[in-house]
XYZ file of N, CA and C in Angstrom:
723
model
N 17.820 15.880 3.320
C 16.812 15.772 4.373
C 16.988 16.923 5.360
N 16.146 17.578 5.721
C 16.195 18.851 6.962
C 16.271 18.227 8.024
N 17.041 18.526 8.623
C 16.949 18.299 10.247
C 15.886 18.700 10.896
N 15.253 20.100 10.735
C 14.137 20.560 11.344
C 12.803 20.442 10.598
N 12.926 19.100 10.201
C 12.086 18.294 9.709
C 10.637 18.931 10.162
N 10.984 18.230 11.332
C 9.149 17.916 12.044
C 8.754 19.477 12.756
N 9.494 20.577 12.707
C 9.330 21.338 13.250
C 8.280 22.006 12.113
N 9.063 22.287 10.911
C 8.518 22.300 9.614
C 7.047 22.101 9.303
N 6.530 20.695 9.611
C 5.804 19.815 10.115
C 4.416 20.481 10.986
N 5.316 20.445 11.851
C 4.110 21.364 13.427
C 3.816 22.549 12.679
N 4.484 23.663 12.540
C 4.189 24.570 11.976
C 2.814 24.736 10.752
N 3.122 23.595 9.657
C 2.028 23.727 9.013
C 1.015 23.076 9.511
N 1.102 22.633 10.104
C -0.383 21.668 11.038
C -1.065 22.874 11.878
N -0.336 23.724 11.987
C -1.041 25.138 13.229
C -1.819 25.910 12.270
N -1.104 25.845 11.087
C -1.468 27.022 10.462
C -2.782 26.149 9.832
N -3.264 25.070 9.577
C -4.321 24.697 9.199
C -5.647 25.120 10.117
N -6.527 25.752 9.051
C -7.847 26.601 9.537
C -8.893 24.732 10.723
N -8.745 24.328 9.437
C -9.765 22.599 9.936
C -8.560 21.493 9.241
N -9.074 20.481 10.390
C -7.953 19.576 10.437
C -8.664 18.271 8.893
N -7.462 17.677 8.501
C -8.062 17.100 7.346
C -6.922 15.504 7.177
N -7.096 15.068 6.254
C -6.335 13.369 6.286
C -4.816 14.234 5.913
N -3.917 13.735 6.217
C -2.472 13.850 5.734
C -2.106 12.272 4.964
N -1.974 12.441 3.760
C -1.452 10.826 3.298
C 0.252 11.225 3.336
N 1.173 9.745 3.350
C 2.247 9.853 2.765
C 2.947 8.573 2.422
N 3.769 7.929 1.906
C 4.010 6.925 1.315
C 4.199 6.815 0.232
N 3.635 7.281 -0.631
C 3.649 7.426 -2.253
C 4.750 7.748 -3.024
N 5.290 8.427 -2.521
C 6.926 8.385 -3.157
C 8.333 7.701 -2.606
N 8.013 7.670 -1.195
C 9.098 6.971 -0.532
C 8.545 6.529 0.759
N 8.689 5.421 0.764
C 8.365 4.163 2.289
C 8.710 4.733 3.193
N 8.052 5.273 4.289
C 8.219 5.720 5.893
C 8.957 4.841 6.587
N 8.597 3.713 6.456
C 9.671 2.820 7.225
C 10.995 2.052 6.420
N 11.546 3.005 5.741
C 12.850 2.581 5.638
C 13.805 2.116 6.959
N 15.078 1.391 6.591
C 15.680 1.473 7.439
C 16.087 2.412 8.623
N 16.816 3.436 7.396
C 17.114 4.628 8.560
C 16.063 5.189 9.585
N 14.530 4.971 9.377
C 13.695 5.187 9.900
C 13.883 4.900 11.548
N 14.379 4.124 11.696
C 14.723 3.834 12.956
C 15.543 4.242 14.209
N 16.486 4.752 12.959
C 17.398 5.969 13.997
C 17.193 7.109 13.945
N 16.048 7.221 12.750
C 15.981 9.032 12.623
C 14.692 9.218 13.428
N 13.143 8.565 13.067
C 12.244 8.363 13.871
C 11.400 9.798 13.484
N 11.334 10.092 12.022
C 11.033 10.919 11.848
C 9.561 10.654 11.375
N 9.087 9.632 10.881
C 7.335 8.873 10.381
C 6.777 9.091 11.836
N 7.995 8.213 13.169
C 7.106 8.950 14.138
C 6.652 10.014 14.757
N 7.744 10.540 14.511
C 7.624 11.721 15.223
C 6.485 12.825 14.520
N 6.002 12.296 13.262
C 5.361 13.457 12.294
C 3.967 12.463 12.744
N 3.993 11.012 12.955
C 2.336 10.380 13.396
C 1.754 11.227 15.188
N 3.173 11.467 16.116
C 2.869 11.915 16.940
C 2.369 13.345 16.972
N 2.638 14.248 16.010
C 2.084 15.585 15.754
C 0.838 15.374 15.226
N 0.877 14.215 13.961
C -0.633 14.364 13.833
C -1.751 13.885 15.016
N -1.604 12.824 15.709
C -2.186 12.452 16.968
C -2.423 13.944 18.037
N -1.408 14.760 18.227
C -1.410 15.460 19.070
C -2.168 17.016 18.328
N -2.213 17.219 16.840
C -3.176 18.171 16.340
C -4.316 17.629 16.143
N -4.768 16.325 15.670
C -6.117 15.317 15.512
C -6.497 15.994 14.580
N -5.230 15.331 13.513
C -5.564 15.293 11.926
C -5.486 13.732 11.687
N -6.157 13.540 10.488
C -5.914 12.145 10.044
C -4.797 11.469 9.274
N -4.421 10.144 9.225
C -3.749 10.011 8.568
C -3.704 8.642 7.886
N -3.127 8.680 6.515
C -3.097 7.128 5.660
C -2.074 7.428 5.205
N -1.449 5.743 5.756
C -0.060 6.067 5.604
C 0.138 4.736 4.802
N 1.241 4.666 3.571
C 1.564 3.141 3.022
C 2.611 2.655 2.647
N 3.039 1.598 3.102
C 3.809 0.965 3.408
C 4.649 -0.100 2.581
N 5.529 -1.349 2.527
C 5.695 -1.986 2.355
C 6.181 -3.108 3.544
N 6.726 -2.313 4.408
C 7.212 -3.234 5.734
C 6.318 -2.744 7.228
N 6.701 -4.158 7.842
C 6.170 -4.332 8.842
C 6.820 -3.933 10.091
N 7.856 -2.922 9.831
C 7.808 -2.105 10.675
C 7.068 -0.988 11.809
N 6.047 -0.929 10.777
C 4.598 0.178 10.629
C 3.985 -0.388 12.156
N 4.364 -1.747 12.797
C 3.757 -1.923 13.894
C 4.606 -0.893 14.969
N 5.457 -0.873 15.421
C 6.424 0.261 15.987
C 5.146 0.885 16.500
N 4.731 1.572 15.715
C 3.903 3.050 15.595
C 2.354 2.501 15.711
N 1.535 1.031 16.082
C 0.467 0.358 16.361
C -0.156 1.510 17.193
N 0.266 1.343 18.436
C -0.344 2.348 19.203
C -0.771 3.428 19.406
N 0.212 4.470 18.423
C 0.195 5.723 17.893
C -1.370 5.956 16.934
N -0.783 4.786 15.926
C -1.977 4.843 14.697
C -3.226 4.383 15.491
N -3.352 3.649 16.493
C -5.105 3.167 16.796
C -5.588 4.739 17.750
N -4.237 5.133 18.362
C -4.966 6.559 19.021
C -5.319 7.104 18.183
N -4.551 7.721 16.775
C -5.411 8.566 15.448
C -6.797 8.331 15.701
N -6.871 6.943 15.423
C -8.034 6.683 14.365
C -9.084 6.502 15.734
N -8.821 6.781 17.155
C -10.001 7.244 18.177
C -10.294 8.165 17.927
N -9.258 9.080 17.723
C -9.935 10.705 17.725
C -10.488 11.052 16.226
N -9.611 10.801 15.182
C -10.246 11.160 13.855
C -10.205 9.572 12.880
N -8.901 9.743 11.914
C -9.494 8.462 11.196
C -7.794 8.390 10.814
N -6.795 6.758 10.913
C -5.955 6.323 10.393
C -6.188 5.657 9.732
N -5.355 5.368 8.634
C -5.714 3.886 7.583
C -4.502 3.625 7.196
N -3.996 2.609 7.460
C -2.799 1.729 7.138
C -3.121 1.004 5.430
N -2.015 1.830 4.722
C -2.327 0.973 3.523
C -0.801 -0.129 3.547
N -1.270 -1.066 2.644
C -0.221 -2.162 2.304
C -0.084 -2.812 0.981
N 1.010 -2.470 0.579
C 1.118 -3.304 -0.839
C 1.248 -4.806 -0.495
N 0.473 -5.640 -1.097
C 0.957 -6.730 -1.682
C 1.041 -7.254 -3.207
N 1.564 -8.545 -3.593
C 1.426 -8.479 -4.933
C 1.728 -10.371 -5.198
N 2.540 -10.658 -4.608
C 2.962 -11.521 -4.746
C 2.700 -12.974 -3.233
N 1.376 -13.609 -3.628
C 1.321 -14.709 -2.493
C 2.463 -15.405 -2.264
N 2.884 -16.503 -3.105
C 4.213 -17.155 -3.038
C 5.419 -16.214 -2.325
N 5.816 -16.691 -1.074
C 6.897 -16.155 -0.043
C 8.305 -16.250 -1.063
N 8.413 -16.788 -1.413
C 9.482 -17.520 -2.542
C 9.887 -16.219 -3.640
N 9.060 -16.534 -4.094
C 8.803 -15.477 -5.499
C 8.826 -14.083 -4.824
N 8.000 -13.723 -3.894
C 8.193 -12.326 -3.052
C 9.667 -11.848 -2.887
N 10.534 -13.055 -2.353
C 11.601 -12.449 -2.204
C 12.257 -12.503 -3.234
N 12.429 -12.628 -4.175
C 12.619 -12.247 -5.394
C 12.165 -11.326 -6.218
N 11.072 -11.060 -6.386
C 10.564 -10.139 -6.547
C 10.809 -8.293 -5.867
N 10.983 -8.713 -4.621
C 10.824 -7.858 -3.627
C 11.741 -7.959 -2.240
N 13.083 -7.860 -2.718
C 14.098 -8.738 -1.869
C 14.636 -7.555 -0.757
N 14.071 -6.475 -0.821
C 14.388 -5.831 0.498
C 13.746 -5.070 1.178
N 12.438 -5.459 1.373
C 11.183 -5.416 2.067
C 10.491 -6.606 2.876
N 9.858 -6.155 3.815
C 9.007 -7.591 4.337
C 7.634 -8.401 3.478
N 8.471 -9.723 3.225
C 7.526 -10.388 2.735
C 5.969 -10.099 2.764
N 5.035 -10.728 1.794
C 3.898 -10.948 1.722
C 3.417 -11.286 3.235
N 3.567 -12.451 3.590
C 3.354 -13.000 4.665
C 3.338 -12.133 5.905
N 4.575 -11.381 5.999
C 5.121 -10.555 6.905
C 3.840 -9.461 6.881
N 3.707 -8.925 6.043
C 2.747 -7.516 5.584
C 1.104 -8.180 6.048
N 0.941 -9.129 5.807
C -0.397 -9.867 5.964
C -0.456 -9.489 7.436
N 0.681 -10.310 8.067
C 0.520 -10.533 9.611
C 0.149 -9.356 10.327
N 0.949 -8.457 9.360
C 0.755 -6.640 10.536
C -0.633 -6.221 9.689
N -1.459 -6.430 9.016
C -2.877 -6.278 8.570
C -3.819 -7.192 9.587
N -3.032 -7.809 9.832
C -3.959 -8.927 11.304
C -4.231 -8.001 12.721
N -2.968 -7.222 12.962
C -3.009 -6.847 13.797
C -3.396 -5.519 14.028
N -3.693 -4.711 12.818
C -4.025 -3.569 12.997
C -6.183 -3.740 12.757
N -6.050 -4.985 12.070
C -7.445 -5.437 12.538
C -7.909 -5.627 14.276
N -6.754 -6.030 14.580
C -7.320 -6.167 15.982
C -7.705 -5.050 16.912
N -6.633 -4.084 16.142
C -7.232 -2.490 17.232
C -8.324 -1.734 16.875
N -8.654 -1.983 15.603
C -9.799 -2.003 15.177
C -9.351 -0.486 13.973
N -8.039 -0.609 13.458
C -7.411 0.524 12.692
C -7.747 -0.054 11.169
N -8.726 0.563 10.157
C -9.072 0.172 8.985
C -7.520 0.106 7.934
N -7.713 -0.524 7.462
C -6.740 -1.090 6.596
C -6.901 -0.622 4.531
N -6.081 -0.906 3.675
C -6.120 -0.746 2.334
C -5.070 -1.357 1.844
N -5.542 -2.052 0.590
C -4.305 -2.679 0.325
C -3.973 -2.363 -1.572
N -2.835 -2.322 -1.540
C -2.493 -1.888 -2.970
C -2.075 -3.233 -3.693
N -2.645 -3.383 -4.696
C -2.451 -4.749 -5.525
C -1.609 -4.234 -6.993
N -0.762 -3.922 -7.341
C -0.169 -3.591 -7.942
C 1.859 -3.180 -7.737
N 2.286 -3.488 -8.791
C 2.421 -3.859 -10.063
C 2.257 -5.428 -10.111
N 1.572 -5.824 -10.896
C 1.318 -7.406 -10.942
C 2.144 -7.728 -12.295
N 3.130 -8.550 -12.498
C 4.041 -8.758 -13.569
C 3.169 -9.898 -14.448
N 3.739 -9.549 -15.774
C 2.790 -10.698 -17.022
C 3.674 -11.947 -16.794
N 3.424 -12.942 -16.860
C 3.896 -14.241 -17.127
C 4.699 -14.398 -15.767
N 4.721 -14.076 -14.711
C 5.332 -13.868 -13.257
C 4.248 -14.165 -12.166
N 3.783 -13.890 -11.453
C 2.813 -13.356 -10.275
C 1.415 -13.120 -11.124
N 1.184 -13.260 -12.358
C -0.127 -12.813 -13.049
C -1.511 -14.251 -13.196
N -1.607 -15.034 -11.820
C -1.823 -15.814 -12.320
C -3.145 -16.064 -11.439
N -4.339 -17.008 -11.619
C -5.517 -16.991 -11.099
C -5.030 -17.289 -9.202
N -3.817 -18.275 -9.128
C -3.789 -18.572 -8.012
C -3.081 -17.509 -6.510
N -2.414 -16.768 -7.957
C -1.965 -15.618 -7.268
C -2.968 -14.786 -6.712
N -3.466 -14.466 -7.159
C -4.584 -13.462 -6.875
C -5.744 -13.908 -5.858
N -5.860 -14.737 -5.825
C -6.760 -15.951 -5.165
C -6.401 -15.586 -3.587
N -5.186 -16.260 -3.674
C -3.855 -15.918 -2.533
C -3.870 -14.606 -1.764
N -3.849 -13.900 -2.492
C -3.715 -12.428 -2.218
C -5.120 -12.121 -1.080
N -6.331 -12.636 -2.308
C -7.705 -11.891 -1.931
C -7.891 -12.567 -0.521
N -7.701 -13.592 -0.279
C -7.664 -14.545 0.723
C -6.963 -14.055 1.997
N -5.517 -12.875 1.768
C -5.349 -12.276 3.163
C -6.617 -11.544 3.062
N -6.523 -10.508 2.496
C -7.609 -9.315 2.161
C -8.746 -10.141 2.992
N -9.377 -10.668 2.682
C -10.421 -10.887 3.342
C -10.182 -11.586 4.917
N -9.222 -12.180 4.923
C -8.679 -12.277 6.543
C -8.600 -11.415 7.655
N -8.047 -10.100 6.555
C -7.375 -9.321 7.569
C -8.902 -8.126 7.467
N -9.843 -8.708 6.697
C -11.289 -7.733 6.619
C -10.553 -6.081 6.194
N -10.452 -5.944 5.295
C -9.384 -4.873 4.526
C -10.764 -4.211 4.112
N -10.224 -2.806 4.708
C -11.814 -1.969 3.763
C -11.674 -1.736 2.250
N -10.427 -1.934 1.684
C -10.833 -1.561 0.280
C -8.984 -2.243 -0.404
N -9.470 -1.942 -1.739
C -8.265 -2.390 -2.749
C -8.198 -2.068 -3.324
N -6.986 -1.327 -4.224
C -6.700 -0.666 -5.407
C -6.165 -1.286 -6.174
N -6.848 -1.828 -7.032
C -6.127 -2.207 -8.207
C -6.440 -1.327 -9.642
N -5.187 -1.541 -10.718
C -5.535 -0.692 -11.378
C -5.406 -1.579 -12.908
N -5.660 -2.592 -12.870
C -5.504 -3.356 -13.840
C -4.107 -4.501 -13.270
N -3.927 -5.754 -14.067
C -2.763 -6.746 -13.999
C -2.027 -6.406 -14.714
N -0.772 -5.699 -14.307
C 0.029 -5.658 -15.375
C 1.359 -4.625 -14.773
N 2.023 -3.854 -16.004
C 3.019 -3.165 -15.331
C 3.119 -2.288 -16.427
N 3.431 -0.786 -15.712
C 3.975 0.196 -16.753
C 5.767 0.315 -17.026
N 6.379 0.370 -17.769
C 7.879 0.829 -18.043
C 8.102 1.881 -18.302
N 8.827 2.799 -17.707
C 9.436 3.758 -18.593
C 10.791 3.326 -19.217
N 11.333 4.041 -20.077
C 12.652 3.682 -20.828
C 13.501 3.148 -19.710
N 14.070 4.283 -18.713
C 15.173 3.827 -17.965
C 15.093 2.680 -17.231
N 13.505 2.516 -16.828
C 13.350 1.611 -15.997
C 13.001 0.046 -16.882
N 12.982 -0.289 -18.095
C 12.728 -1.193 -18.807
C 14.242 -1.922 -18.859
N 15.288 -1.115 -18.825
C 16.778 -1.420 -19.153
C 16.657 -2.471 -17.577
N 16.352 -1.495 -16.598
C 17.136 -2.142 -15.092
C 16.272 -3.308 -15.170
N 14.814 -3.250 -15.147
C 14.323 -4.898 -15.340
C 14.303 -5.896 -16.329
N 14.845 -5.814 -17.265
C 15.311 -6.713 -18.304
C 16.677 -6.961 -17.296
N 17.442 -6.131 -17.073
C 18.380 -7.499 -16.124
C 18.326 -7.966 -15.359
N 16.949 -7.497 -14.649
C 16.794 -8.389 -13.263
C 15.747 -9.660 -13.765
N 15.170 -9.592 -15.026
C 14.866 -10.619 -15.752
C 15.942 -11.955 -16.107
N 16.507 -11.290 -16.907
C 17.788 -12.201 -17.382
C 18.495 -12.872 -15.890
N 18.700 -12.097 -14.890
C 19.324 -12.439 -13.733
C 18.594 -13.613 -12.717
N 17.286 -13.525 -12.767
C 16.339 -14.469 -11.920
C 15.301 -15.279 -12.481
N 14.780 -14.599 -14.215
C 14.043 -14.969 -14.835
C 14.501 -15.433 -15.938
N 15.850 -16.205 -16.500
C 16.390 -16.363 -17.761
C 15.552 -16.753 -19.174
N 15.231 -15.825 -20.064
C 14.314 -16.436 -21.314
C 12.887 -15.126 -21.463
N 12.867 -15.232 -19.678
C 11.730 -13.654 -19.966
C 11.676 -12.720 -20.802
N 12.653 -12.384 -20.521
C 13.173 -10.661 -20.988
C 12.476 -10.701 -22.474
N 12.593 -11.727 -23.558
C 12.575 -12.266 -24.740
C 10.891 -12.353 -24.745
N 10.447 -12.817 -23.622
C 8.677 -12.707 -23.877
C 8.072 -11.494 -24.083
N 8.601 -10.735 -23.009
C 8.678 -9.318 -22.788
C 8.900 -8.764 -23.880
N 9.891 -8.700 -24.566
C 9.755 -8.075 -26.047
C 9.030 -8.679 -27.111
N 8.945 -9.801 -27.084
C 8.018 -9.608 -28.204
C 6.505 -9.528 -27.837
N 6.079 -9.697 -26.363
C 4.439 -9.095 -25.852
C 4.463 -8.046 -26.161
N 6.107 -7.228 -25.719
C 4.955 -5.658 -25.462
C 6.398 -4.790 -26.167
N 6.907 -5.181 -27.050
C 8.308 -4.394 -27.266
C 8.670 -2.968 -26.372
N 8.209 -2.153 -27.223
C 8.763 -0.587 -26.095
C 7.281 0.092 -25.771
N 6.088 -0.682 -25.238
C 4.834 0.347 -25.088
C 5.441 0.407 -23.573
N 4.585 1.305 -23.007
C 4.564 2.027 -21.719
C 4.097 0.841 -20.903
N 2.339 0.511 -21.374
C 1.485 -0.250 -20.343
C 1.740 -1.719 -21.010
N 2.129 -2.317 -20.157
C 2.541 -4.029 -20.398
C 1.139 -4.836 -19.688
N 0.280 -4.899 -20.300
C -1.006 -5.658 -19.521
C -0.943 -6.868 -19.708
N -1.281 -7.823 -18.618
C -1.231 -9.099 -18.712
C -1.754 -9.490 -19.394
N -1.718 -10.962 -20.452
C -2.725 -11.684 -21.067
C -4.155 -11.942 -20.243
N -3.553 -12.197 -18.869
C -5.196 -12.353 -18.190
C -5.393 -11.971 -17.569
N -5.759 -10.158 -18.419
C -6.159 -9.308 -17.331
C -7.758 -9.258 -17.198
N -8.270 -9.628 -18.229
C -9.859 -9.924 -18.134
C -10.485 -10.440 -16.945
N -9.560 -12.151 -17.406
C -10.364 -12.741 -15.935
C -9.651 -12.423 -14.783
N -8.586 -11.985 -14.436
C -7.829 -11.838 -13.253
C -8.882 -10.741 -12.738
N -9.628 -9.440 -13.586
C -10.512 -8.552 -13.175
C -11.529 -9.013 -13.085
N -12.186 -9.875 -13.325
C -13.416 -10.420 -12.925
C -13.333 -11.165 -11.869
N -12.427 -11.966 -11.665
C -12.153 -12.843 -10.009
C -12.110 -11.497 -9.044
N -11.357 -10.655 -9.442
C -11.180 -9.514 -8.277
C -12.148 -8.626 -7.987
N -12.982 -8.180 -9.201
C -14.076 -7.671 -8.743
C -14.967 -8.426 -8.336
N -15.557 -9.402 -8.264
C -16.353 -10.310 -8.213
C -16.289 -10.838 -6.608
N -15.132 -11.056 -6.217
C -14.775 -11.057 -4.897
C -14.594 -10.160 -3.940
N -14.533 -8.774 -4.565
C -14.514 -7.825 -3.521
C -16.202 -7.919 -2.999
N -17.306 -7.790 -4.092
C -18.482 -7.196 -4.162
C -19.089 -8.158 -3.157
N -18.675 -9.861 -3.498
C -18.722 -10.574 -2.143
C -18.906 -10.574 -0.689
N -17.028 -9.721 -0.671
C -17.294 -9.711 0.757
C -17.258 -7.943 1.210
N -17.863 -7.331 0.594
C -17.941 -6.163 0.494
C -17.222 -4.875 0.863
N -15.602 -5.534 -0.003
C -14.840 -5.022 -0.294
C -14.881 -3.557 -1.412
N -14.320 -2.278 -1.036
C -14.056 -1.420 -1.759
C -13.156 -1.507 -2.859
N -13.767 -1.768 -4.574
C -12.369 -1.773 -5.288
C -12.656 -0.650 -6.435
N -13.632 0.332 -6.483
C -13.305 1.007 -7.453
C -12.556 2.155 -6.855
N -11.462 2.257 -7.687
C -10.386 2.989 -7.616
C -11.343 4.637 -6.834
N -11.650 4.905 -7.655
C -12.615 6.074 -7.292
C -13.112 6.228 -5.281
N -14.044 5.472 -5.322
C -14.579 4.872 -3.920
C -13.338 5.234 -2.502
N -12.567 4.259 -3.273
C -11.228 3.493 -2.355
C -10.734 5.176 -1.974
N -10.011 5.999 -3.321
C -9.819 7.460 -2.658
C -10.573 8.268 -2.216
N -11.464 8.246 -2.210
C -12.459 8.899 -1.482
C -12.709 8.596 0.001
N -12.677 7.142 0.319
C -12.311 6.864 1.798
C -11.290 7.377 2.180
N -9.842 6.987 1.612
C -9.040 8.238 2.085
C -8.894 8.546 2.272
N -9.256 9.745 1.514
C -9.327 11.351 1.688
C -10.537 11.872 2.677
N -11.428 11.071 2.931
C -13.046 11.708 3.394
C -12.025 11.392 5.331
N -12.005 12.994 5.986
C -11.764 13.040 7.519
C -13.032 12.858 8.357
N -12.812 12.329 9.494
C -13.995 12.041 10.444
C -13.061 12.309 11.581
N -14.297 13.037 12.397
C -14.204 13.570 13.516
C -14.937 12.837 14.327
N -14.135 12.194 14.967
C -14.851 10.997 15.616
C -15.712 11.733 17.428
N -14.275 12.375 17.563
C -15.173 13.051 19.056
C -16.170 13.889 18.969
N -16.188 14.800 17.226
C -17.405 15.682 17.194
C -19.146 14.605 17.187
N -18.572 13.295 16.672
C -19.591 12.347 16.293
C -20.184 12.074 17.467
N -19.346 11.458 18.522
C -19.558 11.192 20.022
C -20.604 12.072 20.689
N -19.630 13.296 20.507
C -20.825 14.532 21.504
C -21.747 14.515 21.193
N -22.520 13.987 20.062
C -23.771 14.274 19.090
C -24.736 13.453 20.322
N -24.544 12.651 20.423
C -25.032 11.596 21.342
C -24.636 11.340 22.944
């Protein structure tokens, strides 16, 4: 990690001709622990606030409130979007699933509240496990914050899960370890393919699309990045009028 991180940071934000979305999250969670003593997610949301670039940032914990205030100033001047994985309704199963992150529940609650500042939201529905979390009520569950927390859009990319080699070894023991008998379904569903798709990924995609279009939720993958990515200049909008 550089120390002169955020300086790094400023620098390329100057050198940008027009200001545009900055995403980050995608490879590693901003609010990790250490996040807290290093304060470096903030310190890089406060440069973008202070150049009035945009930003979508995603998460797993509800830490991301910390920085509430920061993110609703963004999204006055240009545009923030708080994304959030969920996957798993059952609090139970979450932590199992997902034992060192903030719960489902937890993640819902800070989607409540970034509704309230009026900071648009996204939520990532994926990896959804076969014979685990793959189930009508799950999803049900799920769509049910989503529409609570009035979420502009959802990515899903099918029910199911990809493996690579190395990573098929580490979850077969965290199978055997929490799930005893799985591991054994698992091979004979999907022996060594890559994409492990649920048995019910049909209807699990028809409840989900069907319910976004409802409450006029964003779910084609396509759409969803394109909000994203698409910057608004909110004060150039203002002056217009």
């Amino acid at each position: 990690m550089k120390s002169n991180a955020l300086e790094i940071f400023e620098q390329e934000l100057q050198r940008r001709r027009k200001p545009c979305m900055i995403g980050t999250g995608a490879m590693t969670d901003p609010y990790i622990q250490i996040e807290s003593r290093l304060q470096l997610t903030q310190g890089a949301l406060k440069l973008i606030d202070k150049y009035e670039f945009g930003v979508a940032i995603q998460t797993k914990s509800s830490r991301i409130l910390r920085d509430l205030d920061l993110l609703a100033s963004i999204n006055q001047k240009t545009k923030a979007v708080v994304e959030m994985t969920l996957t798993t309704y059952d609090e139970n199963l979450c932590k199992i699933i997902e034992p060192h992150v903030s719960t489902t529940k937890e993640r819902f609650e800070a989607l409540l509240k970034f509704k309230e500042v009026g900071v648009p939201t996204v939520v990532w529905l994926s990896p959804i496990l076969p014979f685990i979390n793959d189930t009508e009520e799950n999803l049900r569950g799920i769509l049910d914050y989503c529409i609570q927390a009035g979420v502009k859009g959802i990515l899903c990319f099918g029910f199911g899960v990809t493996m690579r080699a190395g990573n098929r070894e580490y979850f077969y023991q965290q199978l055997d370890k929490h799930f005893p008998g799985m591991r054994q379904k698992y091979t004979y569903a999907f022996g060594d393919n890559y994409v492990c798709n649920s048995p019910n990924n049909e209807l699990l995609m028809k409840i989900f699309s069907e319910t976004c279009q409802e409450y006029g939720i964003l779910w084609r993958s396509n759409e969803v990045f394109d909000y994203l990515h698409s910057f608004e200049d909110k004060r150039q909008q203002l002056s217009l009028f």
